Short mmCIF file of N, CA and C in Angstrom, two decimals:
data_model
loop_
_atom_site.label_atom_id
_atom_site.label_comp_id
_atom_site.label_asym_id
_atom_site.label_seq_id
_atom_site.Cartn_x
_atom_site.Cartn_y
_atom_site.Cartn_z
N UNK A 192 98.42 90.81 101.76
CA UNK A 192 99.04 90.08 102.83
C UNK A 192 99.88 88.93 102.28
N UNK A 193 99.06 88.23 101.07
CA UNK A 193 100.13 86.97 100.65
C UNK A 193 101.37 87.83 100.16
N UNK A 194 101.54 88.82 98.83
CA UNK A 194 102.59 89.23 98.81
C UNK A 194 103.77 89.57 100.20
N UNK A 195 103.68 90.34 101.38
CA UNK A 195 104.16 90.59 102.24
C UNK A 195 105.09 89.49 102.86
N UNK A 196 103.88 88.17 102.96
CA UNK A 196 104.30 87.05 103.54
C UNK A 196 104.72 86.35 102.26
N UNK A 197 105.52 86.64 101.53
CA UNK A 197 105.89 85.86 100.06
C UNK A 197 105.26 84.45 100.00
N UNK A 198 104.04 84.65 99.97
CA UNK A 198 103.46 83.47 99.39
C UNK A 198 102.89 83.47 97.98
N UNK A 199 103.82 82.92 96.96
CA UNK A 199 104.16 83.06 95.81
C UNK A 199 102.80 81.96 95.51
N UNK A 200 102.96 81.03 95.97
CA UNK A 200 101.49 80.30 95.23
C UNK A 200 100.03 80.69 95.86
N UNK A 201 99.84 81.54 96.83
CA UNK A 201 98.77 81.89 97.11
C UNK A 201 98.37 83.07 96.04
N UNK A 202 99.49 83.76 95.57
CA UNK A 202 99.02 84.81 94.81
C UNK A 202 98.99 84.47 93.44
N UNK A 203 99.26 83.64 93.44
CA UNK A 203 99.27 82.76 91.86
C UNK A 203 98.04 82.53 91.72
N UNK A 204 97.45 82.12 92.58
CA UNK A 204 95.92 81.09 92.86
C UNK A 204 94.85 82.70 92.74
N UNK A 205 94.99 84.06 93.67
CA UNK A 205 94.43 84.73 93.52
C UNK A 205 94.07 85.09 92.33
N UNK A 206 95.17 85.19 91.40
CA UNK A 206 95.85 86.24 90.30
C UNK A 206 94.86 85.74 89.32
N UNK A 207 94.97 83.99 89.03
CA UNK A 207 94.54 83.63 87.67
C UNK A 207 93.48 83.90 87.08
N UNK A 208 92.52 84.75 87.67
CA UNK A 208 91.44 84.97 86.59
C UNK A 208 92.29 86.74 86.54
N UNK A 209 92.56 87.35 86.83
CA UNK A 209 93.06 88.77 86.63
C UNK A 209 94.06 89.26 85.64
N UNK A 210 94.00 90.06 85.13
CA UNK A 210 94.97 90.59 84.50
C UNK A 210 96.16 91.64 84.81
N UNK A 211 94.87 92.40 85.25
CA UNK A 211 95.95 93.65 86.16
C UNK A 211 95.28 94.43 87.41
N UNK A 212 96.30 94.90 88.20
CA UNK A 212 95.41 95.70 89.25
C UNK A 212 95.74 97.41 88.99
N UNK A 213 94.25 97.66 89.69
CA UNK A 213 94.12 98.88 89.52
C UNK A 213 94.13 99.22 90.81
N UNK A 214 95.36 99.99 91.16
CA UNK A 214 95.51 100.29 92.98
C UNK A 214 96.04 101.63 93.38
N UNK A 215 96.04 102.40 94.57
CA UNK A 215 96.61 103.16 94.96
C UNK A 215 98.19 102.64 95.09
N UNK A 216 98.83 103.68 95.49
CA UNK A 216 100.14 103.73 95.67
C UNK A 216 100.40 102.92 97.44
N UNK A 217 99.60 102.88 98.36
CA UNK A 217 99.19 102.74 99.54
C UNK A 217 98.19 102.68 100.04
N UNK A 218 98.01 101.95 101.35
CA UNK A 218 96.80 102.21 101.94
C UNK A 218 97.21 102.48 103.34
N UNK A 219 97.34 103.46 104.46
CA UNK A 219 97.80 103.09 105.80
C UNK A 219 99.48 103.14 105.28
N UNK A 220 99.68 101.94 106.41
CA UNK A 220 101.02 101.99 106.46
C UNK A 220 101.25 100.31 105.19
N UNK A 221 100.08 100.18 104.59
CA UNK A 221 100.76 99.02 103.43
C UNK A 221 100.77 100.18 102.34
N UNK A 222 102.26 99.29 101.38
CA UNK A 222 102.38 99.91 100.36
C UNK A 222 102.21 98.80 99.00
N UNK A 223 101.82 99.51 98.34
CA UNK A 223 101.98 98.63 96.70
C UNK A 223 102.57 99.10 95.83
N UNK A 224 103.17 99.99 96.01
CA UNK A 224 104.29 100.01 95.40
C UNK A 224 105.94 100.39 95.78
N UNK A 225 106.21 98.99 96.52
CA UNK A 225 107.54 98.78 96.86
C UNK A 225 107.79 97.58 96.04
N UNK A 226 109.32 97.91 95.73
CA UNK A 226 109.70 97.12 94.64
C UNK A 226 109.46 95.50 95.18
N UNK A 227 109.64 94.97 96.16
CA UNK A 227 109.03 93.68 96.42
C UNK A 227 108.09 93.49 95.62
N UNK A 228 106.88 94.34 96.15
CA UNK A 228 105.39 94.02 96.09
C UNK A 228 105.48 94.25 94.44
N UNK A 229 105.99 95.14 94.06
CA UNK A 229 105.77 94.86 92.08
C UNK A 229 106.17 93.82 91.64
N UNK A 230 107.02 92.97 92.31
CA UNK A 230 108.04 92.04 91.57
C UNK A 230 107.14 91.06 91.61
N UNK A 231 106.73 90.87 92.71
CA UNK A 231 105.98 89.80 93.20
C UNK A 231 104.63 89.65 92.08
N UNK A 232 103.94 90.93 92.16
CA UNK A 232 102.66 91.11 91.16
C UNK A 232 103.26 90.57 89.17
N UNK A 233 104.64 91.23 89.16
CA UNK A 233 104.91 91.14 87.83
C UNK A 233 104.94 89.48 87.78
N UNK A 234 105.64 88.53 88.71
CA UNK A 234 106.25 87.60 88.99
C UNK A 234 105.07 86.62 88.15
N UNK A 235 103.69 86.82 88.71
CA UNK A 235 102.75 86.16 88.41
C UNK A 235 101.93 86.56 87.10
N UNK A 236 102.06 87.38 86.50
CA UNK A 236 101.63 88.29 85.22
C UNK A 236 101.19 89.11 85.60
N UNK A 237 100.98 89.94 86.04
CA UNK A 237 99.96 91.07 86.55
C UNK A 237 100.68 92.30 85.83
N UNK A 238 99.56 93.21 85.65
CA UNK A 238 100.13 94.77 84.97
C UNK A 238 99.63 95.21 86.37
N UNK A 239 100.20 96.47 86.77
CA UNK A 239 99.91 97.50 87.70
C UNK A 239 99.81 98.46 87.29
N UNK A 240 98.47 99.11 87.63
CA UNK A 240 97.98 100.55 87.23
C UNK A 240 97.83 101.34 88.40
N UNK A 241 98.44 102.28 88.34
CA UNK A 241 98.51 103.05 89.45
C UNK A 241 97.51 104.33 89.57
N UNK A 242 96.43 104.98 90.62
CA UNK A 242 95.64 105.81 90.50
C UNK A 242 95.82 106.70 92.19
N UNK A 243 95.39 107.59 91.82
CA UNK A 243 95.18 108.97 90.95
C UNK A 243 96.77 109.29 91.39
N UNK A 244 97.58 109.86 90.15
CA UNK A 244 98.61 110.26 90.39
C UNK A 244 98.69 111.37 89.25
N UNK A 245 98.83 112.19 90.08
CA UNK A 245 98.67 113.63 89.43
C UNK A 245 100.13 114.70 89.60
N UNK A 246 101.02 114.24 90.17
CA UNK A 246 102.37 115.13 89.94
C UNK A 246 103.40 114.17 89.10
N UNK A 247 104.13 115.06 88.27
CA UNK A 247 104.99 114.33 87.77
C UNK A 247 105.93 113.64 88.55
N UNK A 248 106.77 113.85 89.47
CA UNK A 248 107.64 113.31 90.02
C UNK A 248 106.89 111.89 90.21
N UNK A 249 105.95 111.85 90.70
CA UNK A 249 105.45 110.36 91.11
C UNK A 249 105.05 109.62 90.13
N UNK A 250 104.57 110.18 88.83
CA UNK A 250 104.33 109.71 88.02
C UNK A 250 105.67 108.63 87.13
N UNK A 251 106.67 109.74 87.11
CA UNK A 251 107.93 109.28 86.73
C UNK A 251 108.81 107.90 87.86
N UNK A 252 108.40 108.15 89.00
CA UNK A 252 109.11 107.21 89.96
C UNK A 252 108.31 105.93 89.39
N UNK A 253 106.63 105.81 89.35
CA UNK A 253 106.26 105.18 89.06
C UNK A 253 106.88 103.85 87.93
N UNK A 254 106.71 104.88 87.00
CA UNK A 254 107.16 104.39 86.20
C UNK A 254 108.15 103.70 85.76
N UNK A 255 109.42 104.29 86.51
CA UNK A 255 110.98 104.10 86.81
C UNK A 255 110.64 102.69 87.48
N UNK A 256 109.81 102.37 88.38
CA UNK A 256 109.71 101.50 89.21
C UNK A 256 108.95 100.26 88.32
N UNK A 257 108.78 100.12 87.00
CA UNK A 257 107.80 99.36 86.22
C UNK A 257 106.21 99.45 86.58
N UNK A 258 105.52 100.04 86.88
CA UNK A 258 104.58 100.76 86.51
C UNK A 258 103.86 100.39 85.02
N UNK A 259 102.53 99.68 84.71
CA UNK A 259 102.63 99.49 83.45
C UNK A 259 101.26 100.52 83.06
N UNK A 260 101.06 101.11 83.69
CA UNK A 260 99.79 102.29 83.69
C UNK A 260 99.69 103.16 84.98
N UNK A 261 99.23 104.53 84.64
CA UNK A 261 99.21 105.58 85.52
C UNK A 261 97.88 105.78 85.72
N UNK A 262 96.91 105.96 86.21
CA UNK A 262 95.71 107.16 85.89
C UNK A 262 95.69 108.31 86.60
N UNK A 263 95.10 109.05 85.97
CA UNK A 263 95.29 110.74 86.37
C UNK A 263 93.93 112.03 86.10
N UNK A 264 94.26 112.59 86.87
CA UNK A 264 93.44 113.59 86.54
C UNK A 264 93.99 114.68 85.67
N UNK A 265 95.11 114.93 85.47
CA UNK A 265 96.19 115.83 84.78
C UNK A 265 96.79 115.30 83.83
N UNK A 266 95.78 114.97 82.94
CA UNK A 266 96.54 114.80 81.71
C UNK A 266 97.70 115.21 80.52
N UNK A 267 97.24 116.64 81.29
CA UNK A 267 98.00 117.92 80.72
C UNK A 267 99.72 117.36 81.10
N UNK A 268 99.56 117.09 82.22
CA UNK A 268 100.97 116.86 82.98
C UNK A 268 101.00 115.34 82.94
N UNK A 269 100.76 114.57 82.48
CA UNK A 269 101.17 113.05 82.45
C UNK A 269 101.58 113.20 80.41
N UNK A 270 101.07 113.94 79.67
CA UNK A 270 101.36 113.89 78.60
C UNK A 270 102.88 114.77 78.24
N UNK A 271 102.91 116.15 79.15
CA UNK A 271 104.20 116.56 79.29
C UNK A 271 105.91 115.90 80.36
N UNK A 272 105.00 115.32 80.59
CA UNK A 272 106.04 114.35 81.53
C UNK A 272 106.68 113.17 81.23
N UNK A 273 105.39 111.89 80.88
CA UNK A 273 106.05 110.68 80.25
C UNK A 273 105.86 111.15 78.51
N UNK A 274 105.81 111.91 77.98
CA UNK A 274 106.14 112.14 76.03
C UNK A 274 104.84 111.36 76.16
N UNK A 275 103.74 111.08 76.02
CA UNK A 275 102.72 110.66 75.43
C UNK A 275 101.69 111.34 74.31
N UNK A 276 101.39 110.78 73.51
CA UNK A 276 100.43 111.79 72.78
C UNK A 276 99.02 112.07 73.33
N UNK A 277 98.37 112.77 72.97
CA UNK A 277 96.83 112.65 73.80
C UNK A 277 96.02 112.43 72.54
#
């Protein structure tokens, strides 16, 4: 909700013991990953890890979108997709 309502020092205040979040892509009709809401998370240090994302296309948007972690059940296909080694 603070991101939404750009309250830049409320999420500052949340953030400081955190490093990164580990979130869906959505919940409902909120999203976390619209480029606002990343900017906002990056804004304050935060890494975003995104879960369970299991097709490439989303994996790749993800990413495209700064994305600083995926998790997956398809490794097979996150290693043929973003070049990763396993």
């Amino acid at each position: 909700m603070a991101a939404k309502l750009r309250f830049g020092w409320l999420i500052r205040a949340l953030a400081k013991p955190v490093q990164a979040l580990q979130i869906p892509t959505g919940k409902g009709p909120i999203r976390f990953d619209s480029p606002g809401f990343m900017r906002q998370m990056k804004d304050v240090g935060l890494e975003l890890h995104y879960w369970t994302i299991n097709e490439a296309e989303e994996m790749l948007r993800l990413i495209a979108l700064g994305a600083d972690g995926i998790v997956t059940d398809r490794t097979d296909i996150a290693v043929k997709t973003l070049g990763i080694a396993s």
